[in-house]
Each structure stands twice: as C-alpha cells, then as structure tokens.
C-alpha cells in the first residue's frame, strides 16, 4: 500500500481553544450584532476568518527572531532577508513594508498617475483600492471560466491574453504603467495560474513595452500547483519553479503574511535600479528607512527563514492536502462548494446550501452565522454585504455568487478540526429547508461596511 503523506513537522507547543454551548454562542453572536468580525477570538473554536498572518511559525523561525538586529540603518537582518529574496526570487532590489497593501502603496506611488490603466487577473481588493484611490482604472482580464463554480480545470485563475491585448491596444503605452498578475488568483477562489500563462502574459507585456508586476501573496502555493498539474514540471523543485516564475517579472509585491508564514510583513522587489530609486522616497515617507521599512529586524529574520522553508514541497503538500481533505469530506456529504478546492480555502456555495433565504436577507452571511451557531466556526462572507452599495444609486449590489469562505491557517489545525468543520456544514445542509430567513442591516459605513456592519435577525 502506498503510504499517505503527513505533515513534515511535529508539534512542540499548543494553544488552548475552547468549546462552548449553543446557548453561549447565541448570546455572543447577538452581542456581536451578527457580525463575525466583532466576536472575541476566545468565543471561537475554529477560526477560519483568514489565513493571513495566522499561521504558526517554526522553531527555526522563532530562533531566527532572537538574532534580529534592530539597528535603524544597515541591520544585518535586512541583509539576510535581501540575500534570501535574491536567492528565491532573483530580484536584486527590495523595500520591506509592514504588509502587502503597504508594498502596493509604495510602488504605486512611484508608478501610477491619475487616469492610468492597470489591467490584471482579478485584482485583490486592496490592490484595486490603491489603483482606484489614485483615480486609475483596473480592468479585469481574468478568463471567463473562473466565474463557473462547478467547472473543474487545473488553472482557473489565469489571465485572458486576448482581453489583455485589447487593453494594450485601446490605451497608449504611457497610460499603462504595469500589468498586475496575481498568483494564486485570490479573488477567483485561490485558483492557480500556469507557467504557460505567466510566460504568455510576460511575452505580451514585453511586446507592448509594459512592465509585469506579480502580486505574490500565494506564490509558493501557485508553484505547487504548477509542479503537480502542469506538464514538464513534475521533476522540478518548488524553488526552481519559483525562480522561473520570477524570471518573467519586472516587479513583485507580496504580503508575507501568507506564504512567508509570518504574522506581519511584506515587501516590494524589482529589477530596475531606476525604479528602486524612485520608490525609495515613498518607503521613507509611508513605511520607514530603506533597510527596515515597515518591519522589525527580528521579523525580517523570521521571514527569511519562512520563505526558505515554505518553498519546500512537503510543506506545501501538507497544507494544500489539508484543504483538499476538507473538500473531499464535503464531497462525501454532498455539500456544494466552489470547485476545484483552491490552495488556501474552501468557498461554500451559500445559494445552494441555503436555497430558501432571500438574497435581500444576505444568504452568505446567514450561512456564516449558522456555522458559528452550529460549531463555533468563524468563516467570512464573500457576498452582498462585502459587495457594498452601488456608489451612484446607493442600492445594495447582489453579486452572482454568494460564498462563505473557510480559510485554513497554515500549520494551525489538524485533520480532526477539518472533520468538525465538514460535519457542521453537513448538519446545516441537511436542515436547509428549515432555514428561511436571514438578516437586515441596522448600521453600516459608506465603504468597506463588512468590517463594522451591525445586523438584526429577521
Ligand atoms: C493579502 C493580499 C494582499 C494584501 O496584503 P495585506 O498583507 O493584507 O495588506 C494583496 N494581494 C493579495 C493577492 C493578497 O492575497
């Protein structure tokens, strides 16, 4: 019999989590105005709000923190991280930032001017925010297949090169300061992009003289999918694949809180010394001096080790395998989710799970609250509360998909936690006919309302 894989580590420290009664959870969620962001974390048994900054660091990362050099300028921690970034990504220049959106802020300050156009494959929301805040446009060139939740294709996050070329033809080169390729495609459900598509995007960009920026939060997971799904890559190491990906990039931004497996941090890296020189002033203005930016010395050391460790196959195989394990259990129970399972999360298809809740009563949010009441699980709504109101008509927007995202933190939960999650989903799915009402909004802010929204049960 072929041996199954297992986690390439053992656990030497634990953190207690607490079970609660349904009565307690009913009271807590009522006090939280049915907004899961407002729950205290000790009211949660399994926290799947995000996998960003919530992973557990290794003993080597914790040990590296003790070697952190907190010098204001020229810290050795900075040079250790610089060396790692050169080794892993082949990028000679970088600026540390406090997280991914700060890297976007620094580089877009240097690159973008009002009226510019920055095409991409489903820009991440903070990326789009930084583009639109500068009165620039962010046309979406994702392949159409990404929108079909039941379609199973290996690389569902790709850039549609025909759509991208249309943008290149429509606007003069001076108006397109860069193209953003996001790997994996977070907004499309953590779906990967093939090397063929990365190469194709880079070639098209080069032909039109436009720099390629890779938004890299889940670059290692994307490399794993290339190794396991794309012809010609099975025998390459993750590090070799990552090196090839970044040969095609001119600039990278990264939220290190994902595949860097640290709790806080990020950076922007580039090939061009000229661009680095232009970006420097924005690092100093928004983040900090060039050799620490938004990070402590100790955090740069932990990140250097995290990048090195998390570009090993066994780490990624255990992580992505666990997400798939949860997906397989849901398959067994017939619970519908967005297919195939992505790298970091399961996206439950709330419209199918709760067919009797009207869309005006926030279907995906209702499912998130049900999951909390059922088992103390905290997911996040990706539906009409997140979609906000139309800026002109102020009417609620109802996206085609109502999803409840269950993001799995790295190296935090065991497969037994996955079993609890799957069982809770199954129980809700089995009583779906009896769940007929949702929530109405009692308080909301004009933008980004999902973080602070207050709801009333109908
Ligand atoms: C998380 C993320 C960001 C933003 O990073 P933060 O660290 O949350 O600021 C940008 N792009 C992608 C693709 C991400 O996943």
Coordinates of C-alpha atoms and ligand atoms in Angstrom, one line a residue:
X1 CA 0.0 0.0 0.0
X2 CA 1.2 3.5 -0.9
X3 CA 1.9 5.4 2.3
X4 CA -0.2 8.6 2.7
X5 CA 1.7 11.9 3.2
X6 CA 1.9 13.5 6.6
X7 CA 2.9 16.9 7.9
X8 CA 6.7 17.4 7.7
X9 CA 6.9 18.5 11.4
X10 CA 5.8 17.6 14.8
X11 CA 4.1 19.9 17.3
X12 CA 6.0 21.2 20.3
X13 CA 3.8 23.9 21.6
X14 CA 0.0 24.1 21.8
X15 CA -2.5 26.9 22.4
X16 CA -5.8 26.0 24.1
X17 CA -9.1 26.6 22.2
X18 CA -12.4 26.4 24.0
X19 CA -15.6 24.6 23.1
X20 CA -18.9 26.5 24.0
X21 CA -22.5 25.7 24.2
X22 CA -25.0 26.7 21.6
X23 CA -26.7 29.0 24.2
X24 CA -23.4 30.8 24.8
X25 CA -22.8 31.3 21.1
X26 CA -26.3 32.6 20.5
X27 CA -25.7 35.2 23.2
X28 CA -22.2 36.1 21.9
X29 CA -23.3 36.5 18.2
X30 CA -26.3 38.6 19.3
X31 CA -23.9 40.9 21.2
X32 CA -21.6 41.0 18.1
X33 CA -24.6 42.2 16.1
X34 CA -24.3 39.1 13.9
X35 CA -21.0 40.4 12.6
X36 CA -18.3 37.7 13.0
X37 CA -15.5 40.3 12.9
X38 CA -16.9 41.6 16.3
X39 CA -16.6 38.2 18.1
X40 CA -13.8 37.9 20.6
X41 CA -11.4 35.2 19.4
X42 CA -11.9 33.2 22.6
X43 CA -15.6 32.8 21.6
X44 CA -14.4 30.9 18.5
X45 CA -13.5 27.2 18.4
X46 CA -12.0 27.1 14.9
X47 CA -11.1 30.4 13.4
X48 CA -11.2 30.4 9.5
X49 CA -11.7 34.1 9.1
X50 CA -8.4 34.3 7.2
X51 CA -5.1 32.5 6.6
X52 CA -3.3 35.9 6.6
X53 CA -0.8 36.3 9.4
X54 CA -2.5 33.5 11.4
X55 CA 0.0 30.7 10.6
X56 CA 2.3 29.1 13.1
X57 CA 6.0 29.8 12.8
X58 CA 8.5 27.0 13.0
X59 CA 11.1 26.6 15.8
X60 CA 13.7 27.8 13.3
X61 CA 11.7 31.0 12.7
X62 CA 11.4 31.6 16.4
X63 CA 15.1 31.0 16.8
X64 CA 15.8 33.4 14.0
X65 CA 13.9 36.1 15.8
X66 CA 16.5 36.1 18.6
X67 CA 19.1 37.0 16.0
X68 CA 17.2 40.1 14.9
X69 CA 19.2 43.2 14.5
X70 CA 17.2 46.3 15.4
X71 CA 19.7 48.8 14.1
X72 CA 18.0 51.8 12.4
X73 CA 20.2 51.6 9.3
X74 CA 22.0 48.7 7.7
X75 CA 20.7 46.0 10.1
X76 CA 22.2 42.5 9.4
X77 CA 18.5 41.2 9.4
X78 CA 17.9 43.3 6.4
X79 CA 20.9 41.8 4.6
X80 CA 19.8 38.3 5.5
X81 CA 16.4 38.9 4.0
X82 CA 17.9 40.6 1.0
X83 CA 20.0 37.6 0.3
X84 CA 17.0 35.3 0.6
X85 CA 14.9 37.4 -1.8
X86 CA 17.8 37.3 -4.3
X87 CA 18.2 33.6 -3.9
X88 CA 14.4 32.7 -4.1
X89 CA 13.1 35.3 -6.5
X90 CA 16.2 36.6 -8.2
X91 CA 15.2 40.2 -7.5
X92 CA 18.2 42.5 -6.8
X93 CA 16.3 45.4 -5.2
X94 CA 13.7 45.4 -2.4
X95 CA 11.9 47.6 0.1
X96 CA 10.5 46.0 3.3
X97 CA 6.9 47.1 4.2
X98 CA 4.6 46.3 7.1
X99 CA 2.2 44.2 4.9
X100 CA 1.1 43.7 1.3
X101 CA -1.0 46.7 0.9
X102 CA 1.8 48.9 2.1
X103 CA 4.0 47.5 -0.7
X104 CA 1.3 48.4 -3.1
X105 CA 1.2 51.9 -1.7
X106 CA 4.9 52.4 -2.1
X107 CA 5.2 51.1 -5.6
X108 CA 2.0 52.6 -7.0
X109 CA 3.1 56.0 -5.6
X110 CA 6.1 55.7 -7.8
X111 CA 4.4 54.2 -10.9
X112 CA 0.8 55.5 -11.2
X113 CA -0.6 58.8 -12.2
X114 CA -4.3 59.9 -12.5
X115 CA -6.0 58.4 -15.5
X116 CA -3.7 55.4 -15.9
X117 CA -5.0 51.9 -16.6
X118 CA -3.6 48.8 -14.8
X119 CA -5.1 45.6 -16.2
X120 CA -4.9 42.3 -14.2
X121 CA -6.5 38.9 -13.5
X122 CA -9.0 39.8 -10.7
X123 CA -7.0 42.4 -8.7
X124 CA -7.1 41.7 -5.0
X125 CA -9.3 44.3 -3.2
X126 CA -6.5 46.3 -1.6
X127 CA -4.7 46.4 -4.9
X128 CA -7.8 47.6 -6.7
X129 CA -8.4 50.1 -3.8
X130 CA -4.9 51.5 -4.3
X131 CA -5.4 51.8 -8.0
X132 CA -8.8 53.4 -7.9
X133 CA -7.8 55.7 -5.0
X134 CA -5.3 57.2 -7.4
X135 CA -8.1 57.7 -10.0
X136 CA -6.8 55.0 -12.2
X137 CA -8.8 52.1 -13.7
X138 CA -8.3 48.4 -13.0
X139 CA -9.8 46.4 -15.9
X140 CA -10.3 42.7 -15.2
X141 CA -8.9 40.3 -17.8
X142 CA -9.5 37.0 -16.0
X143 CA -10.5 34.1 -18.1
X144 CA -14.3 33.6 -18.2
X145 CA -14.1 30.1 -16.9
X146 CA -13.1 31.4 -13.4
X147 CA -16.7 32.5 -12.8
X148 CA -18.2 29.0 -13.2
X149 CA -18.1 27.5 -9.7
X150 CA -18.6 23.9 -10.8
X151 CA -16.2 23.8 -13.7
X152 CA -13.0 21.7 -12.9
X153 CA -10.0 23.0 -14.7
X154 CA -6.4 22.9 -13.4
X155 CA -5.6 26.6 -13.8
X156 CA -8.7 28.6 -13.2
X157 CA -7.1 31.8 -12.1
X158 CA -5.4 32.7 -15.5
X159 CA -5.1 35.9 -17.4
X160 CA -7.1 36.0 -20.7
X161 CA -4.4 37.1 -23.1
X162 CA -6.9 38.3 -25.7
X163 CA -8.6 40.5 -23.2
X164 CA -5.2 41.8 -22.0
X165 CA -4.1 42.6 -25.5
X166 CA -7.4 44.5 -26.1
X167 CA -6.5 46.8 -23.2
X168 CA -3.0 47.2 -24.6
X169 CA -4.4 48.2 -28.0
X170 CA -7.0 50.5 -26.6
X171 CA -4.7 52.7 -24.5
X172 CA -1.3 54.2 -25.3
X173 CA 1.7 52.6 -23.6
X174 CA 2.2 55.7 -21.5
X175 CA -1.1 55.2 -19.8
X176 CA -0.3 51.6 -18.7
X177 CA 2.4 51.7 -16.1
X178 CA 2.2 48.0 -15.4
X179 CA 0.1 44.8 -15.6
X180 CA -0.7 43.0 -12.3
X181 CA -0.7 39.2 -12.4
X182 CA -1.9 37.8 -9.1
X183 CA -0.7 34.3 -8.1
X184 CA -2.7 32.4 -6.9
X185 CA -5.8 34.3 -8.0
X186 CA -7.3 35.1 -4.6
X187 CA -10.5 36.8 -5.8
X188 CA -11.3 33.8 -8.1
X189 CA -11.0 31.5 -5.1
X190 CA -7.3 30.8 -4.7
X191 CA -7.1 29.4 -8.2
X192 CA -3.7 29.0 -9.8
X193 CA -2.1 30.4 -12.9
X194 CA 0.0 28.1 -15.1
X195 CA 3.6 28.7 -16.1
X196 CA 2.5 28.8 -19.7
X197 CA 0.1 31.7 -18.8
X198 CA 2.7 33.5 -16.7
X199 CA 5.1 33.3 -19.7
X200 CA 2.4 34.3 -22.2
X201 CA 1.5 37.3 -20.1
X202 CA 5.1 38.3 -19.8
X203 CA 5.7 38.0 -23.5
X204 CA 2.7 40.1 -24.3
X205 CA 3.7 42.7 -21.8
X206 CA 7.2 42.8 -23.3
X207 CA 5.9 43.1 -26.8
X208 CA 3.9 46.2 -25.8
X209 CA 6.7 47.5 -23.6
X210 CA 4.7 47.3 -20.3
X211 CA 6.3 46.1 -17.0
X212 CA 4.9 43.0 -15.4
X213 CA 4.1 43.2 -11.6
X214 CA 3.4 39.8 -9.9
X215 CA 1.2 40.1 -6.8
X216 CA 2.7 37.3 -5.0
X217 CA 0.9 36.5 -1.7
X218 CA 0.5 32.8 -2.5
X219 CA 3.4 32.3 -4.9
X220 CA 4.5 29.1 -3.3
X221 CA 1.1 27.5 -3.5
X222 CA 1.0 28.5 -7.1
X223 CA 4.3 26.9 -7.7
X224 CA 3.0 23.7 -6.1
X225 CA 0.1 23.6 -8.5
X226 CA 2.4 24.1 -11.4
X227 CA 4.5 21.2 -10.2
X228 CA 1.6 18.9 -9.6
X229 CA -0.6 19.9 -12.6
X230 CA 1.4 21.3 -15.4
X231 CA 3.2 19.1 -17.9
X232 CA 7.0 19.3 -17.7
X233 CA 7.3 20.5 -14.1
X234 CA 6.8 17.3 -12.1
X235 CA 10.5 16.8 -11.6
X236 CA 11.4 20.4 -10.8
X237 CA 11.7 21.6 -7.2
X238 CA 9.4 24.3 -5.9
X239 CA 12.4 26.6 -5.7
X240 CA 13.3 26.0 -9.3
X241 CA 9.7 26.7 -10.4
X242 CA 9.6 29.9 -8.3
X243 CA 12.9 31.1 -9.9
X244 CA 11.4 30.5 -13.3
X245 CA 8.2 32.4 -12.4
X246 CA 10.1 35.5 -11.3
X247 CA 12.4 35.5 -14.4
X248 CA 9.3 36.8 -16.2
X249 CA 8.5 39.5 -13.6
X250 CA 9.9 43.1 -13.5
X251 CA 8.3 43.9 -10.1
X252 CA 6.8 41.9 -7.3
X253 CA 4.7 42.9 -4.3
X254 CA 4.0 40.4 -1.6
X255 CA 2.0 40.1 1.6
X256 CA 4.4 37.9 3.6
X257 CA 1.6 37.0 6.0
X258 CA 0.5 34.3 3.6
X259 CA 3.2 32.2 2.0
X260 CA 6.0 33.9 4.0
X261 CA 4.4 32.3 7.1
X262 CA 4.9 35.3 9.4
X263 CA 2.4 37.2 11.4
X264 CA 3.2 40.6 9.8
X265 CA 5.3 41.8 6.9
X266 CA 5.6 42.3 3.2
X267 CA 7.9 43.9 0.6
X268 CA 8.1 45.2 -2.9
X269 CA 11.0 44.0 -5.1
X270 CA 12.2 44.9 -8.5
X271 CA 14.9 44.5 -11.2
X272 CA 15.2 48.2 -12.1
X273 CA 17.6 50.3 -10.1
X274 CA 15.9 53.4 -11.6
X275 CA 12.5 52.3 -10.3
X276 CA 14.0 51.4 -6.9
X277 CA 15.4 54.9 -6.7
X278 CA 12.0 56.4 -7.5
X279 CA 10.3 54.2 -4.9
X280 CA 12.7 54.9 -2.1
X281 CA 11.2 58.2 -1.1
X282 CA 7.8 56.6 -0.7
X283 CA 9.2 53.9 1.6
X284 CA 10.7 56.6 3.7
X285 CA 7.5 58.7 3.8
X286 CA 5.0 55.9 4.4
X287 CA 6.9 53.0 5.9
X288 CA 10.4 53.7 7.3
X289 CA 14.0 53.9 6.4
X290 CA 15.1 51.7 3.4
X291 CA 16.6 48.9 5.5
X292 CA 13.6 48.2 7.7
X293 CA 10.6 49.9 6.0
X294 CA 7.7 48.6 8.0
X295 CA 9.4 45.7 9.7
X296 CA 11.3 44.9 12.9
X297 CA 14.7 43.3 12.4
X298 CA 13.5 40.1 14.1
X299 CA 10.5 39.9 11.8
X300 CA 12.8 40.2 8.7
X301 CA 14.8 37.3 10.1
X302 CA 11.7 35.2 10.7
X303 CA 10.5 36.0 7.1
X304 CA 13.8 35.0 5.6
X305 CA 13.5 31.5 7.2
X306 CA 9.8 31.3 6.4
X307 CA 10.4 31.9 2.7
X308 CA 13.1 29.3 2.6
X309 CA 11.0 26.7 4.5
X310 CA 7.7 27.3 2.7
X311 CA 9.3 26.8 -0.7
X312 CA 9.8 23.1 0.1
X313 CA 7.4 20.6 -1.5
X314 CA 6.5 18.7 1.7
X315 CA 5.3 21.8 3.5
X316 CA 3.0 22.8 0.6
X317 CA 1.8 19.2 0.1
X318 CA 0.6 19.0 3.7
X319 CA -1.0 22.5 3.6
X320 CA -2.8 22.1 0.2
X321 CA -3.5 18.5 1.1
X322 CA -5.4 19.6 4.2
X323 CA -7.6 22.0 2.2
X324 CA -8.3 19.2 -0.3
X325 CA -9.1 16.8 2.6
X326 CA -11.8 19.2 3.8
X327 CA -13.1 19.5 0.2
X328 CA -13.2 15.7 -0.1
X329 CA -15.2 15.4 3.1
X330 CA -17.7 18.0 1.8
X331 CA -17.9 15.9 -1.5
X332 CA -18.7 12.8 0.6
X333 CA -21.5 14.8 2.3
X334 CA -22.8 16.4 -0.9
X335 CA -22.2 20.0 0.4
X336 CA -21.6 22.3 -2.6
X337 CA -18.5 24.5 -2.8
X338 CA -16.6 26.3 -5.5
X339 CA -14.6 23.7 -7.5
X340 CA -11.9 22.6 -7.6
X341 CA -10.7 23.4 -4.0
X342 CA -8.1 26.2 -4.1
X343 CA -4.8 26.4 -2.3
X344 CA -5.8 28.2 0.9
X345 CA -9.6 28.0 1.4
X346 CA -12.9 26.3 0.7
X347 CA -15.6 28.6 -0.6
X348 CA -19.1 27.2 0.3
X349 CA -21.8 27.9 -2.3
X350 CA -24.3 29.6 0.0
X351 CA -27.1 30.0 -2.6
X352 CA -27.2 26.2 -3.0
X353 CA -26.7 25.5 0.7
X354 CA -29.5 27.9 1.9
X355 CA -31.9 27.9 -1.1
X356 CA -34.8 29.4 1.0
X357 CA -33.1 32.6 2.2
X358 CA -34.0 35.6 0.0
X359 CA -30.9 37.4 -1.4
X360 CA -32.1 40.7 0.2
X361 CA -31.5 38.9 3.6
X362 CA -27.8 38.2 2.9
X363 CA -27.5 34.5 2.1
X364 CA -23.8 34.0 2.6
X365 CA -23.8 36.0 5.9
X366 CA -26.7 33.8 7.1
X367 CA -24.6 30.7 6.4
X368 CA -21.6 32.2 8.2
X369 CA -23.8 32.8 11.3
X370 CA -25.3 29.3 11.1
X371 CA -21.8 27.8 11.0
X372 CA -20.8 29.7 14.1
X373 CA -24.0 28.7 15.9
X374 CA -23.6 25.1 14.9
X375 CA -20.0 24.6 15.9
X376 CA -18.2 27.8 16.9
X377 CA -16.6 28.1 13.4
X378 CA -15.8 31.6 12.1
X379 CA -15.7 32.0 8.3
X380 CA -16.1 35.1 6.3
X381 CA -18.9 36.3 4.0
X382 CA -18.0 36.9 0.3
X383 CA -21.4 38.1 -0.9
X384 CA -23.6 41.1 -1.0
X385 CA -22.5 42.6 2.3
X386 CA -18.9 42.7 1.0
X387 CA -20.2 43.9 -2.4
X388 CA -21.3 47.2 -0.7
X389 CA -23.9 49.5 -2.3
X390 CA -23.7 50.9 -5.8
X391 CA -21.8 54.2 -5.5
X392 CA -24.4 56.1 -7.7
X393 CA -27.8 54.6 -6.9
X394 CA -26.9 53.5 -3.3
X395 CA -28.8 50.3 -3.9
X396 CA -27.4 47.1 -2.5
X397 CA -25.4 45.1 -5.0
X398 CA -26.1 41.4 -5.3
X399 CA -23.2 39.5 -6.8
X400 CA -23.9 36.4 -8.8
X401 CA -22.0 34.3 -6.2
X402 CA -22.8 34.2 -2.5
X403 CA -19.8 32.5 -0.9
X404 CA -18.8 31.6 2.7
X405 CA -15.0 31.4 2.7
X406 CA -13.4 29.0 5.1
X407 CA -9.7 30.0 5.0
X408 CA -7.3 27.4 6.6
X409 CA -4.4 28.9 8.5
X410 CA -1.0 27.3 7.9
X411 CA 0.2 24.6 10.3
X412 CA -2.5 25.5 12.9
X413 CA -5.3 23.0 12.8
X414 CA -5.3 19.2 12.4
X415 CA -7.4 17.0 10.1
X416 CA -9.7 16.4 13.1
X417 CA -10.6 20.1 13.0
X418 CA -11.4 19.6 9.3
X419 CA -13.8 16.8 10.3
X420 CA -15.6 19.0 12.7
X421 CA -15.9 21.7 10.0
X422 CA -17.3 19.3 7.4
X423 CA -19.8 17.8 9.9
X424 CA -21.0 21.2 10.8
X425 CA -21.5 22.1 7.1
X426 CA -23.3 18.8 6.6
X427 CA -25.7 19.4 9.5
X428 CA -26.7 22.8 8.2
X429 CA -27.1 21.4 4.6
X430 CA -29.4 18.7 6.0
X431 CA -31.7 21.2 7.6
X432 CA -31.5 23.7 4.8
X433 CA -35.3 23.6 4.1
X434 CA -36.0 24.9 7.6
X435 CA -33.7 28.0 7.3
X436 CA -35.9 30.6 5.6
X437 CA -34.8 34.0 6.8
X438 CA -31.6 36.0 7.3
X439 CA -30.7 39.5 8.5
X440 CA -31.3 43.1 7.8
X441 CA -28.7 45.9 8.2
X442 CA -29.1 48.2 11.3
X443 CA -25.9 50.1 10.8
X444 CA -23.3 50.4 8.1
X445 CA -20.4 52.7 7.0
X446 CA -20.4 54.2 3.4
X447 CA -17.4 52.0 2.3
X448 CA -15.9 48.7 3.4
X449 CA -19.1 48.1 5.5
X450 CA -18.5 44.4 6.1
X451 CA -15.9 45.0 8.9
X452 CA -18.2 47.0 11.1
X453 CA -21.8 46.3 9.9
X454 CA -24.4 45.7 12.5
X455 CA -27.3 43.3 11.7
X456 CA -30.7 42.4 13.1
X457 CA -32.2 38.9 12.8
X458 CA -35.4 38.7 10.8
Ligands
LIG1 C1 -3.5 39.6 1.2 C2 -3.2 40.1 -0.1 C3 -2.8 41.4 -0.4 C4 -2.8 42.5 0.7 O1 -1.9 42.1 1.7 P1 -2.0 42.6 3.2 O2 -0.8 41.9 3.9 O3 -3.3 42.0 3.7 O4 -2.0 44.0 3.3 C5 -2.6 41.8 -1.7 N1 -2.8 40.9 -2.7 C6 -3.1 39.6 -2.5 C7 -3.3 38.7 -3.7 C8 -3.4 39.2 -1.2 O5 -3.7 37.9 -1.0

